Amino acid sequence: SYPDLQCPNDQREMPCVIRIDEPGADFCRRVLTEVRDVFGDVPIHVGFDEVNFGQDQPIYTDEEILGFSRAMTGFIKNDLGVTPVFWDDALERGLNDPDVLMQWWRSGRRYWWKNRALTFDQELQLKDQPYILSPSDWLYFDMKNTKDADGTEWSGTIAVDKIYRWEPLLDPVAADPAKRALAQGVIACTWSEQIRDFDAWQDRVFPRIAALAEKGWAQPADIDTSKPSWETWRDEVLIKKQIPRYEAMDVNYWSRNRPEELRRLGSDRA
């Protein structure tokens, strides 16, 4: 739509990287200002992920990405007066700012084609960088619910019991209790490019979102040792209380026509 804003180094069939000189920066500032005007005093997520993904030669150097991310960070903080949010790729390029939220999505030390000395959650804590948790192994809801279900699976299958058993501040973060305040919340991502319609979207999101809500509000397991087991929560909360709500709202939740799958779920897990 804006060929004059395309980065000349982006030679992909479908270019998606903006130029970062003054015309590109001016366009970004105007768009961000409109976003601020529409949505008000809320954080603004600006991405900065996978800029050079799949390229033999980088489109931008790390220094160029870092410089542009700092310029946009300063504009969002100082001119718009709201909190910027970046993917953790910006941290990898050197952005470390206590007034910025990093959205952490990559679990483990493996990042596509290379290994890292530290996991991203370890680096976030080491640098005292505030962050939001959305690790793909637990919170990418476009992944398959189970092996035979619809969806993608590059980050594995994510059944609702896996989310319920997840401890955000213990697994895999293993957060130092003194640094738990760096974690500002959790976000589930449902990337929709391979989700064909609204029914399919509901199948990915429900009832996984209920398990995530439980994780988001609950204390870590080392503080609250009385939390219900998966089986108890499934039978007493999910099946008895939440599923009837979905039915009343005609939500196409996963296992709607296969209730035995939900009851069987997790029987082979620790």
CSV table of C-alpha atoms in Angstrom, one decimal:
chain,number,residue,atom,x,y,z
A,1,SER,CA,0.0,0.0,0.0
A,2,TYR,CA,2.9,2.3,0.6
A,3,PRO,CA,5.7,1.3,-1.8
A,4,ASP,CA,7.6,4.6,-1.1
A,5,LEU,CA,8.1,3.3,2.5
A,6,GLN,CA,9.5,0.0,1.6
A,7,CYS,CA,13.1,-0.7,2.6
A,8,PRO,CA,15.1,-1.1,-0.6
A,9,ASN,CA,17.1,-4.0,1.0
A,10,ASP,CA,13.9,-6.1,1.5
A,11,GLN,CA,13.8,-8.1,-1.7
A,12,ARG,CA,11.3,-10.7,-0.6
A,13,GLU,CA,8.3,-11.5,-2.8
A,14,MET,CA,6.1,-9.8,-0.3
A,15,PRO,CA,8.3,-7.0,1.3
A,16,CYS,CA,7.3,-6.2,4.9
A,17,VAL,CA,10.1,-4.1,6.3
A,18,ILE,CA,9.8,-0.3,6.5
A,19,ARG,CA,12.5,2.1,5.7
A,20,ILE,CA,14.0,3.6,8.8
A,21,ASP,CA,15.3,6.9,7.5
A,22,GLU,CA,13.4,10.2,8.3
A,23,PRO,CA,10.5,9.6,5.9
A,24,GLY,CA,9.9,6.1,7.4
A,25,ALA,CA,10.4,7.5,11.0
A,26,ASP,CA,8.0,10.4,10.3
A,27,PHE,CA,5.3,7.9,9.0
A,28,CYS,CA,5.7,5.8,12.1
A,29,ARG,CA,5.4,8.8,14.4
A,30,ARG,CA,2.2,9.9,12.7
A,31,VAL,CA,0.7,6.4,12.9
A,32,LEU,CA,1.6,6.0,16.5
A,33,THR,CA,0.1,9.4,17.3
A,34,GLU,CA,-3.2,8.3,15.7
A,35,VAL,CA,-3.1,5.1,17.7
A,36,ARG,CA,-2.6,7.1,20.9
A,37,ASP,CA,-5.5,9.4,20.0
A,38,VAL,CA,-7.8,6.5,19.3
A,39,PHE,CA,-7.0,4.2,22.2
A,40,GLY,CA,-5.9,6.6,24.9
A,41,ASP,CA,-3.5,6.1,27.8
A,42,VAL,CA,-2.6,2.4,27.2
A,43,PRO,CA,0.7,0.7,26.2
A,44,ILE,CA,1.5,0.6,22.5
A,45,HIS,CA,3.1,-2.5,21.0
A,46,VAL,CA,5.4,-1.7,18.1
A,47,GLY,CA,6.9,-5.1,17.3
A,48,PHE,CA,10.5,-5.2,16.0
A,49,ASP,CA,10.5,-8.9,15.6
A,50,GLU,CA,12.0,-11.1,12.9
A,51,VAL,CA,13.2,-8.2,10.8
A,52,ASN,CA,16.0,-10.3,9.2
A,53,PHE,CA,14.3,-13.7,9.4
A,54,GLY,CA,15.0,-16.0,6.4
A,55,GLN,CA,17.4,-13.6,4.8
A,56,ASP,CA,20.9,-14.6,3.5
A,57,GLN,CA,22.0,-11.0,4.1
A,58,PRO,CA,20.5,-8.9,6.9
A,59,ILE,CA,18.1,-6.2,5.8
A,60,TYR,CA,19.3,-4.0,8.8
A,61,THR,CA,22.3,-4.4,11.1
A,62,ASP,CA,21.7,-4.9,14.8
A,63,GLU,CA,23.0,-1.4,15.3
A,64,GLU,CA,20.4,0.0,12.9
A,65,ILE,CA,17.6,-1.9,14.5
A,66,LEU,CA,18.7,-0.8,18.0
A,67,GLY,CA,18.9,2.8,16.9
A,68,PHE,CA,15.4,2.8,15.4
A,69,SER,CA,13.9,1.0,18.4
A,70,ARG,CA,15.4,3.6,20.7
A,71,ALA,CA,14.1,6.4,18.5
A,72,MET,CA,10.5,5.0,18.6
A,73,THR,CA,10.8,4.2,22.3
A,74,GLY,CA,11.7,7.8,23.1
A,75,PHE,CA,8.8,9.1,21.0
A,76,ILE,CA,6.2,6.8,22.6
A,77,LYS,CA,7.4,7.6,26.1
A,78,ASN,CA,8.3,11.2,25.9
A,79,ASP,CA,5.9,12.6,23.2
A,80,LEU,CA,2.9,10.3,23.6
A,81,GLY,CA,3.3,9.6,27.3
A,82,VAL,CA,2.5,5.9,27.2
A,83,THR,CA,4.5,2.7,27.7
A,84,PRO,CA,6.1,1.1,24.7
A,85,VAL,CA,6.0,-2.7,24.2
A,86,PHE,CA,8.5,-4.6,22.1
A,87,TRP,CA,9.1,-8.2,21.2
A,88,ASP,CA,12.1,-9.7,22.9
A,89,ASP,CA,14.0,-9.5,19.6
A,90,ALA,CA,14.7,-5.8,20.6
A,91,LEU,CA,16.4,-7.0,23.8
A,92,GLU,CA,18.6,-9.3,21.7
A,93,ARG,CA,19.7,-6.2,19.7
A,94,GLY,CA,20.6,-4.3,22.9
A,95,LEU,CA,17.5,-2.4,24.0
A,96,ASN,CA,17.4,-2.4,27.8
A,97,ASP,CA,15.0,0.2,29.3
A,98,PRO,CA,13.1,0.0,32.6
A,99,ASP,CA,10.3,2.1,31.0
A,100,VAL,CA,9.7,-0.4,28.2
A,101,LEU,CA,7.9,-3.7,28.4
A,102,MET,CA,9.4,-6.7,26.5
A,103,GLN,CA,7.0,-9.3,25.3
A,104,TRP,CA,8.9,-12.6,25.9
A,105,TRP,CA,7.8,-15.4,23.6
A,106,ARG,CA,10.8,-17.7,23.1
A,107,SER,CA,11.4,-20.5,25.5
A,108,GLY,CA,14.7,-22.3,25.9
A,109,ARG,CA,18.1,-21.5,24.5
A,110,ARG,CA,17.3,-22.5,20.9
A,111,TYR,CA,16.3,-19.6,18.7
A,112,TRP,CA,15.5,-20.8,15.1
A,113,TRP,CA,19.0,-21.5,13.7
A,114,LYS,CA,21.3,-20.7,16.6
A,115,ASN,CA,21.7,-21.4,20.3
A,116,ARG,CA,21.9,-18.7,23.0
A,117,ALA,CA,24.1,-18.7,26.1
A,118,LEU,CA,21.1,-17.6,28.2
A,119,THR,CA,17.3,-18.1,27.8
A,120,PHE,CA,15.5,-14.9,27.3
A,121,ASP,CA,13.8,-15.0,30.7
A,122,GLN,CA,17.2,-15.4,32.3
A,123,GLU,CA,18.5,-12.4,30.4
A,124,LEU,CA,15.4,-10.3,31.2
A,125,GLN,CA,16.0,-10.9,34.9
A,126,LEU,CA,19.7,-10.3,34.7
A,127,LYS,CA,19.1,-6.9,33.1
A,128,ASP,CA,16.2,-6.0,35.4
A,129,GLN,CA,14.0,-5.6,32.3
A,130,PRO,CA,10.2,-5.5,32.8
A,131,TYR,CA,8.4,-8.0,30.6
A,132,ILE,CA,5.2,-9.7,29.7
A,133,LEU,CA,5.0,-13.5,29.4
A,134,SER,CA,3.8,-15.1,26.3
A,135,PRO,CA,6.1,-18.1,25.8
A,136,SER,CA,5.0,-20.0,22.6
A,137,ASP,CA,5.2,-23.4,24.3
A,138,TRP,CA,2.3,-22.5,26.6
A,139,LEU,CA,0.6,-19.4,25.2
A,140,TYR,CA,0.4,-19.6,21.4
A,141,PHE,CA,-3.2,-20.6,20.9
A,142,ASP,CA,-2.9,-21.2,17.2
A,143,MET,CA,-1.0,-24.4,18.1
A,144,LYS,CA,-3.0,-27.6,18.1
A,145,ASN,CA,-5.0,-28.5,21.2
A,146,THR,CA,-4.0,-32.1,20.7
A,147,LYS,CA,-2.0,-34.1,18.1
A,148,ASP,CA,-5.0,-34.9,16.0
A,149,ALA,CA,-6.6,-31.4,16.2
A,150,ASP,CA,-6.5,-28.6,13.7
A,151,GLY,CA,-3.8,-26.0,14.0
A,152,THR,CA,-0.1,-25.5,13.6
A,153,GLU,CA,2.4,-27.3,15.8
A,154,TRP,CA,5.9,-25.8,15.3
A,155,SER,CA,5.8,-25.0,19.1
A,156,GLY,CA,4.2,-28.3,19.9
A,157,THR,CA,0.6,-29.1,21.0
A,158,ILE,CA,-0.9,-27.0,23.8
A,159,ALA,CA,-3.8,-28.8,25.6
A,160,VAL,CA,-5.8,-27.0,28.2
A,161,ASP,CA,-4.3,-29.1,31.0
A,162,LYS,CA,-0.8,-28.1,30.0
A,163,ILE,CA,-1.7,-24.5,30.5
A,164,TYR,CA,-3.3,-25.2,33.8
A,165,ARG,CA,-0.3,-27.1,35.1
A,166,TRP,CA,2.0,-24.3,33.9
A,167,GLU,CA,3.6,-22.1,36.6
A,168,PRO,CA,4.5,-18.8,34.9
A,169,LEU,CA,7.0,-17.7,37.5
A,170,LEU,CA,8.5,-21.1,38.1
A,171,ASP,CA,8.5,-23.0,34.7
A,172,PRO,CA,10.4,-22.0,32.7
A,173,VAL,CA,11.2,-18.6,34.2
A,174,ALA,CA,12.4,-19.9,37.6
A,175,ALA,CA,12.2,-16.3,38.7
A,176,ASP,CA,14.2,-15.1,41.6
A,177,PRO,CA,11.5,-14.1,44.1
A,178,ALA,CA,13.2,-10.7,44.4
A,179,LYS,CA,12.7,-10.1,40.7
A,180,ARG,CA,9.2,-11.4,40.2
A,181,ALA,CA,7.8,-7.9,40.0
A,182,LEU,CA,9.6,-7.6,36.6
A,183,ALA,CA,6.8,-9.9,35.2
A,184,GLN,CA,3.9,-7.5,34.4
A,185,GLY,CA,1.4,-10.1,33.2
A,186,VAL,CA,0.6,-12.8,30.7
A,187,ILE,CA,-0.7,-12.6,27.1
A,188,ALA,CA,-1.9,-15.5,24.9
A,189,CYS,CA,-1.3,-15.0,21.1
A,190,THR,CA,-3.7,-16.6,18.5
A,191,TRP,CA,-2.1,-15.9,15.2
A,192,SER,CA,-4.9,-16.1,12.7
A,193,GLU,CA,-3.3,-16.5,9.3
A,194,GLN,CA,-4.1,-20.2,9.2
A,195,ILE,CA,-7.4,-20.0,11.1
A,196,ARG,CA,-10.2,-20.2,8.6
A,197,ASP,CA,-13.2,-18.8,10.4
A,198,PHE,CA,-14.6,-17.7,13.8
A,199,ASP,CA,-15.6,-21.2,14.8
A,200,ALA,CA,-12.0,-22.3,14.3
A,201,TRP,CA,-10.8,-19.4,16.3
A,202,GLN,CA,-13.1,-20.3,19.2
A,203,ASP,CA,-11.9,-23.9,19.0
A,204,ARG,CA,-8.3,-22.6,19.6
A,205,VAL,CA,-9.1,-20.1,22.3
A,206,PHE,CA,-11.7,-21.9,24.5
A,207,PRO,CA,-11.4,-23.4,27.1
A,208,ARG,CA,-7.6,-22.7,27.1
A,209,ILE,CA,-8.3,-19.0,27.9
A,210,ALA,CA,-10.0,-20.2,31.2
A,211,ALA,CA,-6.9,-22.0,32.2
A,212,LEU,CA,-4.7,-19.0,31.4
A,213,ALA,CA,-7.0,-16.7,33.5
A,214,GLU,CA,-6.5,-19.1,36.4
A,215,LYS,CA,-2.7,-18.9,35.9
A,216,GLY,CA,-2.7,-15.1,35.5
A,217,TRP,CA,-4.5,-14.4,38.8
A,218,ALA,CA,-3.2,-17.2,41.0
A,219,GLN,CA,-0.1,-17.0,43.2
A,220,PRO,CA,2.9,-19.2,42.3
A,221,ALA,CA,2.8,-22.7,43.6
A,222,ASP,CA,5.6,-22.1,46.1
A,223,ILE,CA,3.3,-19.5,47.8
A,224,ASP,CA,-0.1,-21.0,47.4
A,225,THR,CA,0.3,-24.8,48.0
A,226,SER,CA,-3.5,-25.4,48.2
A,227,LYS,CA,-4.4,-24.9,44.5
A,228,PRO,CA,-6.7,-27.6,43.1
A,229,SER,CA,-5.2,-30.3,40.9
A,230,TRP,CA,-5.9,-30.3,37.2
A,231,GLU,CA,-8.5,-33.1,37.7
A,232,THR,CA,-10.3,-31.2,40.4
A,233,TRP,CA,-10.3,-27.9,38.5
A,234,ARG,CA,-11.4,-29.6,35.3
A,235,ASP,CA,-14.4,-31.4,37.0
A,236,GLU,CA,-15.4,-28.8,39.5
A,237,VAL,CA,-14.7,-25.5,37.7
A,238,LEU,CA,-14.3,-26.1,34.0
A,239,ILE,CA,-16.9,-28.8,33.3
A,240,LYS,CA,-19.4,-27.9,36.1
A,241,LYS,CA,-19.3,-24.1,35.8
A,242,GLN,CA,-17.5,-22.8,32.7
A,243,ILE,CA,-18.6,-25.2,30.0
A,244,PRO,CA,-22.3,-24.4,30.7
A,245,ARG,CA,-21.5,-20.7,30.1
A,246,TYR,CA,-19.9,-21.5,26.8
A,247,GLU,CA,-23.0,-23.6,25.9
A,248,ALA,CA,-25.3,-20.7,26.8
A,249,MET,CA,-23.3,-18.4,24.6
A,250,ASP,CA,-23.0,-20.9,21.7
A,251,VAL,CA,-19.2,-20.9,21.9
A,252,ASN,CA,-17.5,-23.5,19.7
A,253,TYR,CA,-15.1,-24.5,22.3
A,254,TRP,CA,-12.6,-27.4,21.9
A,255,SER,CA,-14.1,-30.8,22.8
A,256,ARG,CA,-17.7,-29.4,22.5
A,257,ASN,CA,-18.9,-32.5,20.7
A,258,ARG,CA,-16.3,-34.8,22.2
A,259,PRO,CA,-16.6,-34.4,26.0
A,260,GLU,CA,-14.8,-37.6,26.7
A,261,GLU,CA,-11.6,-36.0,25.2
A,262,LEU,CA,-11.6,-33.3,27.9
A,263,ARG,CA,-12.2,-35.8,30.7
A,264,ARG,CA,-9.4,-38.0,29.3
A,265,LEU,CA,-7.0,-35.1,28.9
A,266,GLY,CA,-3.9,-35.2,31.0
A,267,SER,CA,-4.2,-38.8,32.1
A,268,ASP,CA,-0.7,-39.5,30.6
A,269,ARG,CA,0.9,-36.5,32.2
A,270,ALA,CA,2.7,-36.2,35.5
